[in-house]
CSV table of C-alpha atoms in Angstrom, one decimal:
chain,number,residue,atom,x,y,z
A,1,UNK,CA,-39.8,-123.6,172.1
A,2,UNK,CA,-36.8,-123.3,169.4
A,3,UNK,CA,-33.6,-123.3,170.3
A,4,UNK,CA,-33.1,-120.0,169.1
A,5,UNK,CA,-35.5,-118.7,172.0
A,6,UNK,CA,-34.2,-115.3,173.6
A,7,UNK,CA,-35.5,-117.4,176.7
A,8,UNK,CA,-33.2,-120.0,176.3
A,9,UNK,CA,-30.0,-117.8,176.5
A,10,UNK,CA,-30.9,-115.5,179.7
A,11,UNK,CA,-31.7,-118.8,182.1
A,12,UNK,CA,-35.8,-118.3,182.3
A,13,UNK,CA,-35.7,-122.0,180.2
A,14,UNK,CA,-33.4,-124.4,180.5
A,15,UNK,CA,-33.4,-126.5,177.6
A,16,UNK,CA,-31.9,-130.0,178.2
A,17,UNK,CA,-31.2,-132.1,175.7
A,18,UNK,CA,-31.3,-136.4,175.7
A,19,UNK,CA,-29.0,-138.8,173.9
A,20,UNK,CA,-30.9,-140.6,171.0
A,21,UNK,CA,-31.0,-143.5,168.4
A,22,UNK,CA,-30.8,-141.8,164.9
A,23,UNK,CA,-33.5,-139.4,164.3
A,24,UNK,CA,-35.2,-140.0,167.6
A,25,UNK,CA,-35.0,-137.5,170.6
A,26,UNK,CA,-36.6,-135.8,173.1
A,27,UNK,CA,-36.1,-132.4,174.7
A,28,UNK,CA,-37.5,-131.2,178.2
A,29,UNK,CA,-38.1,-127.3,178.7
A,30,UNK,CA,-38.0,-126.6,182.3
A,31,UNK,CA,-39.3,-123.1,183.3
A,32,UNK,CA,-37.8,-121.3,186.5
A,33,UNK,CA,-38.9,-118.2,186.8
A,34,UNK,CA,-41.1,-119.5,190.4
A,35,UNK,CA,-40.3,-121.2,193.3
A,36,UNK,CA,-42.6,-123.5,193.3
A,37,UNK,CA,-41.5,-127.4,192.7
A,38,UNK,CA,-38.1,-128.1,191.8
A,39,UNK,CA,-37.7,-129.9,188.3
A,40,UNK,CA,-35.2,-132.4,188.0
A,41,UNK,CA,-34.5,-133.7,184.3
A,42,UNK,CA,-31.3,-135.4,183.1
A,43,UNK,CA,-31.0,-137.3,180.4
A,44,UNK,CA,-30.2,-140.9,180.7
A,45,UNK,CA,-28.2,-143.4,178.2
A,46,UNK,CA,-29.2,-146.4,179.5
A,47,UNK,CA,-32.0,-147.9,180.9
A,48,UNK,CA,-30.5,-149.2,183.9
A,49,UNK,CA,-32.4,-146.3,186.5
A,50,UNK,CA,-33.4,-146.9,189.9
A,51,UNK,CA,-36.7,-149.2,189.7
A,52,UNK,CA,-36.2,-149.3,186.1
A,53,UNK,CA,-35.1,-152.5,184.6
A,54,UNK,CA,-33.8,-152.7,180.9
A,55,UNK,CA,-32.8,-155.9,178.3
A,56,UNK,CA,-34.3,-159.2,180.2
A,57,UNK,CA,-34.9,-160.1,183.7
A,58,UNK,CA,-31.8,-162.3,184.9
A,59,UNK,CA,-32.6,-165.9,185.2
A,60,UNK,CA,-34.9,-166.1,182.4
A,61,UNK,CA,-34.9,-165.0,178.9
A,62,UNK,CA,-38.8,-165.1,178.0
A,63,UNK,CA,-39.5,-162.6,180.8
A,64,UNK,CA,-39.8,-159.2,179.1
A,65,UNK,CA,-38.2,-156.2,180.6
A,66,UNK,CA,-40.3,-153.8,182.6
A,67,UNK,CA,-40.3,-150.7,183.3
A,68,UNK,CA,-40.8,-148.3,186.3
A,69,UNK,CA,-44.6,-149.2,186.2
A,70,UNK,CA,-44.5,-152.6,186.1
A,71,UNK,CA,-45.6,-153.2,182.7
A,72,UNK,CA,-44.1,-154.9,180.2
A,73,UNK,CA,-41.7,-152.6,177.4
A,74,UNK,CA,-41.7,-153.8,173.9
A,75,UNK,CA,-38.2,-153.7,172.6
A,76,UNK,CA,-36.9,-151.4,175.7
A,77,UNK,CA,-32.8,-152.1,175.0
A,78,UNK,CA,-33.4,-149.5,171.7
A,79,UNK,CA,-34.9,-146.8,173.4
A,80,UNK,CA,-33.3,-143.7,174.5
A,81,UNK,CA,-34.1,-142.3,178.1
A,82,UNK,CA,-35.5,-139.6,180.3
A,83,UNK,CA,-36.7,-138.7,183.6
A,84,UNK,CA,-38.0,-135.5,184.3
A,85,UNK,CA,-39.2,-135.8,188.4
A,86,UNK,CA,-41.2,-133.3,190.3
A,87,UNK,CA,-40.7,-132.5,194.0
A,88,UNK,CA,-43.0,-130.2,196.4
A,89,UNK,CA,-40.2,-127.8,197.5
A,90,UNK,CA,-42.6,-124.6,199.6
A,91,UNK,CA,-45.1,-122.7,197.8
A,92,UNK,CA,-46.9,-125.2,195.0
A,93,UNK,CA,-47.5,-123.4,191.5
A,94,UNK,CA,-48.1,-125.2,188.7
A,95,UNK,CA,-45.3,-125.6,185.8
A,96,UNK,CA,-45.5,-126.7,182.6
A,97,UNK,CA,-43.1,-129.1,180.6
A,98,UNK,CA,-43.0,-129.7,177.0
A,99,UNK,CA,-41.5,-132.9,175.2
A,100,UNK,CA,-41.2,-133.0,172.0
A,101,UNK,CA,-39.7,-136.2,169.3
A,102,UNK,CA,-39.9,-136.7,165.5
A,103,UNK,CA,-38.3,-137.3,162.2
A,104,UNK,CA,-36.0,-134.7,160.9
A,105,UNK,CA,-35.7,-135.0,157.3
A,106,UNK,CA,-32.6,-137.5,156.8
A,107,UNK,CA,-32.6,-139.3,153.7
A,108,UNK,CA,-34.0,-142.9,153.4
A,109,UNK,CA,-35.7,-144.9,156.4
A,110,UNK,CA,-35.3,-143.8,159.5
A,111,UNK,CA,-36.3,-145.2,162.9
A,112,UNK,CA,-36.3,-143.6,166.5
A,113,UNK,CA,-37.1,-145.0,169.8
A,114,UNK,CA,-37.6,-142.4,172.2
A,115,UNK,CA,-38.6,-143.3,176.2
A,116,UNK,CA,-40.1,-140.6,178.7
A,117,UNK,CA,-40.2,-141.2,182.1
A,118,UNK,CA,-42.0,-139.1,184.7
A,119,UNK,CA,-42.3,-139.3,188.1
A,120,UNK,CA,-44.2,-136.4,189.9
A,121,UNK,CA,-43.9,-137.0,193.7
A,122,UNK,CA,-46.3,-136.5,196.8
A,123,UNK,CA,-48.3,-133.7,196.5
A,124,UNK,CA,-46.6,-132.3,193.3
A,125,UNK,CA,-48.4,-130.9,190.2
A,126,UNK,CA,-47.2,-131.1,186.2
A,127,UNK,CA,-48.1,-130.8,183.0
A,128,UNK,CA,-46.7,-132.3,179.9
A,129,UNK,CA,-47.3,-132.0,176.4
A,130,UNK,CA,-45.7,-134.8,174.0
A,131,UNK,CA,-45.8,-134.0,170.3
A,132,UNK,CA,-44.2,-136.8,167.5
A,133,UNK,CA,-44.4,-134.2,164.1
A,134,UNK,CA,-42.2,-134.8,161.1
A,135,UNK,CA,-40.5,-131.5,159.7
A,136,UNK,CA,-40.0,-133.4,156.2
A,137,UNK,CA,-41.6,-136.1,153.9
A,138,UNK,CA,-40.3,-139.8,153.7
A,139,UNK,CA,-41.0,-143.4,155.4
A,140,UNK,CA,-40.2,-143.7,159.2
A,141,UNK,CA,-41.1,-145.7,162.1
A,142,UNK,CA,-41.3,-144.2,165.7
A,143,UNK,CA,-41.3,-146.7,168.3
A,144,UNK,CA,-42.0,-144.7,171.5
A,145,UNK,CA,-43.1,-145.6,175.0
A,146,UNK,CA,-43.9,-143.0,178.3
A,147,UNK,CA,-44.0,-144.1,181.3
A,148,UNK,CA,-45.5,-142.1,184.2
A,149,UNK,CA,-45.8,-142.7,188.3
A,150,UNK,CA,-48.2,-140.0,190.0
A,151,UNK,CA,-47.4,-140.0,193.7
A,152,UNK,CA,-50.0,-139.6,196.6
A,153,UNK,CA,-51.8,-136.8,195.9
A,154,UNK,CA,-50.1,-135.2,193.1
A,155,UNK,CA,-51.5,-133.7,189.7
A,156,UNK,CA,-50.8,-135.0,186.2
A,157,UNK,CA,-52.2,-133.0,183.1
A,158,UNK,CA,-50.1,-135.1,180.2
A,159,UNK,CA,-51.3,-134.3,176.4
A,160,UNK,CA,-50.2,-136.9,173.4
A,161,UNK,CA,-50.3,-135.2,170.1
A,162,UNK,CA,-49.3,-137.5,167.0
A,163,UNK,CA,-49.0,-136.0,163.6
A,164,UNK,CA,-46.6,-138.1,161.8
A,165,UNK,CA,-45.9,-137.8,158.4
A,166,UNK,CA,-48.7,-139.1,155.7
A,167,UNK,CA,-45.9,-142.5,155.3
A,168,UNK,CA,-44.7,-143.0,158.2
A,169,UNK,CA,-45.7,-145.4,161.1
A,170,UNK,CA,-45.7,-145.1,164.5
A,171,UNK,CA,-46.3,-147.9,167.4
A,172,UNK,CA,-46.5,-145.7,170.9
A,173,UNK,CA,-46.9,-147.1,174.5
A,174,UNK,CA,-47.8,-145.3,177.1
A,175,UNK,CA,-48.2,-146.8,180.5
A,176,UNK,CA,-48.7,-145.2,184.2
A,177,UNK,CA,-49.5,-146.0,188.3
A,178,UNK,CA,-51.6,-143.9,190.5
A,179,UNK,CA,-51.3,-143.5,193.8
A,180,UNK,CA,-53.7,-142.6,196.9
A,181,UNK,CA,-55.5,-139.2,196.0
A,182,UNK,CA,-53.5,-138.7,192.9
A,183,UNK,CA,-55.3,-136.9,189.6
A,184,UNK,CA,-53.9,-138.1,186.1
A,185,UNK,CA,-55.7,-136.6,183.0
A,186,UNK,CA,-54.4,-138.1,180.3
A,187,UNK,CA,-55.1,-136.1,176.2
A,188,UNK,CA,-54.5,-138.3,172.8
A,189,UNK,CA,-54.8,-136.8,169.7
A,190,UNK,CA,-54.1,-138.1,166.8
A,191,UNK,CA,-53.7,-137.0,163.3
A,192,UNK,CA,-50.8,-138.4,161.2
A,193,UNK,CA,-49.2,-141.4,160.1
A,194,UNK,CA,-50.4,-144.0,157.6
A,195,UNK,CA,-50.5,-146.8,160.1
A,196,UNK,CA,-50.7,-145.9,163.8
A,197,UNK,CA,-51.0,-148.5,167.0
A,198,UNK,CA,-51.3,-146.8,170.7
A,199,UNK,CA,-51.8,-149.1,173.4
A,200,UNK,CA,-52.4,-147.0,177.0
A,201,UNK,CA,-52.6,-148.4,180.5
A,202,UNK,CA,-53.5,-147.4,183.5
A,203,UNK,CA,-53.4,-148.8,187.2
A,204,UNK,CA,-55.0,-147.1,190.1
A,205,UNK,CA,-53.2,-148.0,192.7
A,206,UNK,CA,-54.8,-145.9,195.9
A,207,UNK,CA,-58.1,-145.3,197.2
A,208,UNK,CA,-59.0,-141.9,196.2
A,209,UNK,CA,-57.4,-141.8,192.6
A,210,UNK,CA,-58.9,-140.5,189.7
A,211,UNK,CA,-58.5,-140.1,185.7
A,212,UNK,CA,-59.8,-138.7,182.9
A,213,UNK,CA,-58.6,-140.0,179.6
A,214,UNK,CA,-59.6,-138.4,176.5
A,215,UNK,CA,-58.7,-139.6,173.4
A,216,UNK,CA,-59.3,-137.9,169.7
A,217,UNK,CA,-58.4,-139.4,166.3
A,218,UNK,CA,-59.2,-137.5,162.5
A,219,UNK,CA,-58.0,-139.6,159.8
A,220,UNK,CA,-58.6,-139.8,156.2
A,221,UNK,CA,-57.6,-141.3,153.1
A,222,UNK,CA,-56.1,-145.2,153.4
A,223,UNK,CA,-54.5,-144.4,157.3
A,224,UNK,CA,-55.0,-146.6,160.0
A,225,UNK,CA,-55.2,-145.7,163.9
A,226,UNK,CA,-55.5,-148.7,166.9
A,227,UNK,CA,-56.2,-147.4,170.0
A,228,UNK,CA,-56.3,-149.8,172.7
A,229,UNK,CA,-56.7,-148.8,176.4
A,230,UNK,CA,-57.1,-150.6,179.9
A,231,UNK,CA,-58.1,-149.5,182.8
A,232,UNK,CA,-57.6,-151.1,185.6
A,233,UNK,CA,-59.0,-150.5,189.0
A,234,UNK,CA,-56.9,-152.1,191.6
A,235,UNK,CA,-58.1,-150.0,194.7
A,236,UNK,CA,-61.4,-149.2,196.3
A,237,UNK,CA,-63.2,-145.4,196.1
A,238,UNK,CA,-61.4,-144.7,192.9
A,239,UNK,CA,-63.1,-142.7,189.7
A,240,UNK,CA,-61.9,-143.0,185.7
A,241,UNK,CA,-63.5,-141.2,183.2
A,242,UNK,CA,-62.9,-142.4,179.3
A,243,UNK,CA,-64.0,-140.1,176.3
A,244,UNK,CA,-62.8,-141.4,172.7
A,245,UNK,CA,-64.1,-139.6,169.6
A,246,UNK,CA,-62.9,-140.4,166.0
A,247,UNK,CA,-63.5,-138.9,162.8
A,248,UNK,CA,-63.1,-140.9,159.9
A,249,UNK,CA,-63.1,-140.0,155.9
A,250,UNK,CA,-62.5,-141.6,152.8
A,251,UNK,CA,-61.0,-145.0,153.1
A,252,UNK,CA,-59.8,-144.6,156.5
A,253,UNK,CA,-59.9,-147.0,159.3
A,254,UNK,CA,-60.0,-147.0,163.0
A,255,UNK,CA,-59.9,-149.1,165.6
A,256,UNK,CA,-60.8,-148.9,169.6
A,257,UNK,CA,-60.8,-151.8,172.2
A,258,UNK,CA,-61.0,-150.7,175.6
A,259,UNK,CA,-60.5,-152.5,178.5
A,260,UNK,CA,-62.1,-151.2,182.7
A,261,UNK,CA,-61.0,-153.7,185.2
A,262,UNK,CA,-62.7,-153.7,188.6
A,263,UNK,CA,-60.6,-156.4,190.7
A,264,UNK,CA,-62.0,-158.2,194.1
A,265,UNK,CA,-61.9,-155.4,197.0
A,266,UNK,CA,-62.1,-152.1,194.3
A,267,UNK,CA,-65.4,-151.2,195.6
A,268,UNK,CA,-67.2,-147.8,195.1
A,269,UNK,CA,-65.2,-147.7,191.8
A,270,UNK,CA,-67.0,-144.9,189.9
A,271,UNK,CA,-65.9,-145.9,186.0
A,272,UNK,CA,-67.2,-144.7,182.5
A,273,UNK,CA,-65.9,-145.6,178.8
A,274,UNK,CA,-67.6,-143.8,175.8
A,275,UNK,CA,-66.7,-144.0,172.1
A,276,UNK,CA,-68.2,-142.3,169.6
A,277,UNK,CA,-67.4,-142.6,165.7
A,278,UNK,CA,-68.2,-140.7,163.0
A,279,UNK,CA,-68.2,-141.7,159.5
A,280,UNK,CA,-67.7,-138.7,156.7
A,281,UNK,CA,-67.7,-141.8,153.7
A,282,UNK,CA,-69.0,-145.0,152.9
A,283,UNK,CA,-66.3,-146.8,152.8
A,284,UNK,CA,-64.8,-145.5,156.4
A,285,UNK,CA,-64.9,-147.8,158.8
A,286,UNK,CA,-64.5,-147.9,162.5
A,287,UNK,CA,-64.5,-151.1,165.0
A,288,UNK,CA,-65.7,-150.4,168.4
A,289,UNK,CA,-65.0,-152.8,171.5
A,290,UNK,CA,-65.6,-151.7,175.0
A,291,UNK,CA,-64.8,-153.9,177.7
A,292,UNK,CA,-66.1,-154.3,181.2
A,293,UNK,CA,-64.6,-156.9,183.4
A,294,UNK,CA,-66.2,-156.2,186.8
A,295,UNK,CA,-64.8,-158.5,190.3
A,296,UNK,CA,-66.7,-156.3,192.9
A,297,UNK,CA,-70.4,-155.9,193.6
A,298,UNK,CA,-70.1,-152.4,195.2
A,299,UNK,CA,-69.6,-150.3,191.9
A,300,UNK,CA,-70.5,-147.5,188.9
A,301,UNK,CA,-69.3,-148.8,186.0
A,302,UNK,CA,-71.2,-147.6,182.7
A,303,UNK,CA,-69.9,-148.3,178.3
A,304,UNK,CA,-70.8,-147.7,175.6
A,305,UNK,CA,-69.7,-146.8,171.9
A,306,UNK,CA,-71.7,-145.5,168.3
A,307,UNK,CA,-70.6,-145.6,164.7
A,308,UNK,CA,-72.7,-143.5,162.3
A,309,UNK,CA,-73.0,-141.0,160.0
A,310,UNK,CA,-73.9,-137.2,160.1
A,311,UNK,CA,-77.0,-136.9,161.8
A,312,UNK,CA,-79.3,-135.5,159.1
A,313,UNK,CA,-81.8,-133.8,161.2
A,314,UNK,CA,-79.0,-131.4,162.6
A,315,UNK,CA,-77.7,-131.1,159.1
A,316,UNK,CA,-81.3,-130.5,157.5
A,317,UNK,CA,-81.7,-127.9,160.8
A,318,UNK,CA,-78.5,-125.8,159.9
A,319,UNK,CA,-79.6,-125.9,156.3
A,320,UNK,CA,-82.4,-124.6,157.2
A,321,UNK,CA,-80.6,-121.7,158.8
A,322,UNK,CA,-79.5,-120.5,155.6
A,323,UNK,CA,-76.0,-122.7,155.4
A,324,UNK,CA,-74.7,-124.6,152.8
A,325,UNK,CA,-75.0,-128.1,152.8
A,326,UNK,CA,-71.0,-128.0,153.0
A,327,UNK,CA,-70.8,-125.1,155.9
A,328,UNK,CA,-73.2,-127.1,157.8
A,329,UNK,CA,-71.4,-130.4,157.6
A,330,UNK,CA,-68.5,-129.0,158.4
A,331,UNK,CA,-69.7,-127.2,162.0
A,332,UNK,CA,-71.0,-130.6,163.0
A,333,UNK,CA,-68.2,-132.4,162.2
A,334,UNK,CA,-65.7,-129.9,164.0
A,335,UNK,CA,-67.9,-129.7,167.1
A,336,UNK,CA,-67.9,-133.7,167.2
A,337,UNK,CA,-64.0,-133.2,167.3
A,338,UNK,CA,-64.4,-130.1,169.7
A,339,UNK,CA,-66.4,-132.7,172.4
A,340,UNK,CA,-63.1,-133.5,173.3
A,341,UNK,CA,-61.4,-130.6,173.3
A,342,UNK,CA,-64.0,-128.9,175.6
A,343,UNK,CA,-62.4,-131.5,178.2
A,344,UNK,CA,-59.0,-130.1,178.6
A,345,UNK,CA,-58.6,-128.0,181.1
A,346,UNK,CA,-55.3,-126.3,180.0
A,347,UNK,CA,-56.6,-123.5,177.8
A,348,UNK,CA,-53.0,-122.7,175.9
A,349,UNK,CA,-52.7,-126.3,174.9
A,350,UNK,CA,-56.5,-126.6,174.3
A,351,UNK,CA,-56.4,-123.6,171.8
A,352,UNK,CA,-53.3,-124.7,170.2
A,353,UNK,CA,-54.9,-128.5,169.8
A,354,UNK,CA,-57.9,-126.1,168.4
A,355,UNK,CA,-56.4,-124.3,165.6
A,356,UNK,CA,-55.2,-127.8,164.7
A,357,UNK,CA,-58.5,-129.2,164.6
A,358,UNK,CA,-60.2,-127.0,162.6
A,359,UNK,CA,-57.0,-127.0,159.5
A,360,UNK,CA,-57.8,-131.1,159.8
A,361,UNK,CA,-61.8,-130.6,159.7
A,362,UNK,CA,-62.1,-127.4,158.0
A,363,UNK,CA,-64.6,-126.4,160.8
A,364,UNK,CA,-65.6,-122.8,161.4
């Protein structure tokens, strides 16, 4: 949403805006035309937030600072602040909040270190859409971290798009904590950036919890993607569900290491980790390490991962439909991008993540 927006000026979005560290910032659009849950999003200039602890733990300076999930916050005294917070308040509809951070042109190197937290309370539903774009050309580093608490039996839907500029870098964190009955799907896509490094966590904290998390990476020429997930089942009767596809052309590298804990007392856990690779070049590579560290005997836990080529017997069948060798390669390797897709349940941000898709892959 621009600022421009007609919306913006008669009240139906309230735009509010977050202190920031150069070119870094976030914005949080809060629609009110319902009555369903009340938002509540102010920004924050310091880290020093109930349950949030910033700089280093007193008493000890190796301990580093945590942050409202109890996970460890690389470099957390730069980053800038927020907490949007969702409350049940009468009749439940759902509402939809967009954040958005990236470079914005200035001259020479820039660096930004923008923090999201979200809390979404009992019984509560959100979704959240997080897009790191550059408007301009030039070297940059985005250092970002989201953090995210789903309460007992509240609804997360939280997308992750990154396309950074073809020199910039970006290192990302995004951590979160489910509680009893709570539903977290979790969307990465990634696109941009030469070097890019995303480590996501997850605890599942309650019995009853679930999450999907779906990741998708397209890269191409010398860029370099890590994506490093854990999982980690600290309840019984809980569910996770982990998709990953990447694309890879050219000289382009990627790398995924994923990580499902099942600790002592998690039984029933119900757990699955896929990642699939395709390779458009030679020279592509991809690096594939799912992890399984299982402490229960009562459980579903399933991995797995493949790095290939274009199959040729669906290529030699398309061709044999009358496409050309380059229309056909190019349907397979969108609707190895579109598995993904085809996961999300919000269709607005699916289509939008669609058109994107297809000008990345070409696909029809």
């Amino acid at each position: 949403m621009a600022e421009g927006d007609p919306r913006a000026r008669d009240g139906a979005i309230r735009r509010v805006g977050l202190p920031h560290h150069e070119a870094g910032g976030v914005a949080v659009h809060e629609r009110r035309a319902d009555r369903g849950n009340r938002v509540h999003a102010r920004p924050r200039s310091t880290l020093a937030t109930p349950g949030v602890r910033g700089g280093r733990a007193r008493g000890s300076r190796r301990r580093p600072a945590r942050g409202l999930c109890g996970r460890p916050v690389r470099g957390a005294a730069l980053h800038s602040d927020q907490r949007p917070r969702w409350r049940p308040c009468g009749e439940s509809r759902r509402r939809h909040v967009y954040l958005s951070t990236g470079h914005v042109g200035l001259e020479g190197p820039v660096v930004s270190h923008p923090r999201t937290l979200i809390v979404v309370d009992r019984g509560a539903q959100a979704a959240v859409v997080e897009t790191y774009a550059a408007l301009a050309g030039g070297v940059y580093w985005t250092n970002a971290v989201t953090e995210a608490v789903v309460g007992e039996g509240a609804r997360l839907e939280l997308f992750r798009v990154q396309r950074e500029g073809p020199e910039s870098f970006q290192v990302a964190t995004t951590h979160s904590r489910q509680e009893r009955d709570s539903y977290l799907a979790l969307h990465v896509v990634a696109v941009g950036a030469a070097l890019a490094r995303h480590d996501v966590s997850t605890v599942l904290d309650g019995a009853g919890a679930e999450l999907i998390l779906n990741g998708l990476y397209l890269l191409s020429g010398a860029q370099h993607a890590d994506h490093h997930t854990v999982i980690d089942h600290a309840q019984p009767h809980c569910a996770s569900h982990e998709f990953f596809n990447g694309v890879l052309a050219e000289r382009a590298r990627g790398v995924f290491t994923g990580r499902i804990i099942v600790r002592p007392g998690a039984q029933r856990t119900d757990s699955k980790q896929t990642n699939n690779n395709l390779l458009l070049s030679t020279e592509a590579r991809a690096d594939s390490q799912p992890q399984l560290e299982i402490y229960a005997d009562d459980v579903k836990c399933t991995h797995g991962s493949t790095v290939g080529p274009i199959d040729q017997n669906q290529l030699y069948y398309l061709r044999s439909r009358g496409l050309s060798p380059e229309a056909a390669r190019s349907i397979l390797t969108y609707g190895f991008g579109a598995e993904i897709l085809d996961r999300m349940r919000h269709p607005d941000v699916r289509a939008r993540l669609d058109r994107l898709v297809r000008e990345r892959l070409g696909g029809g």
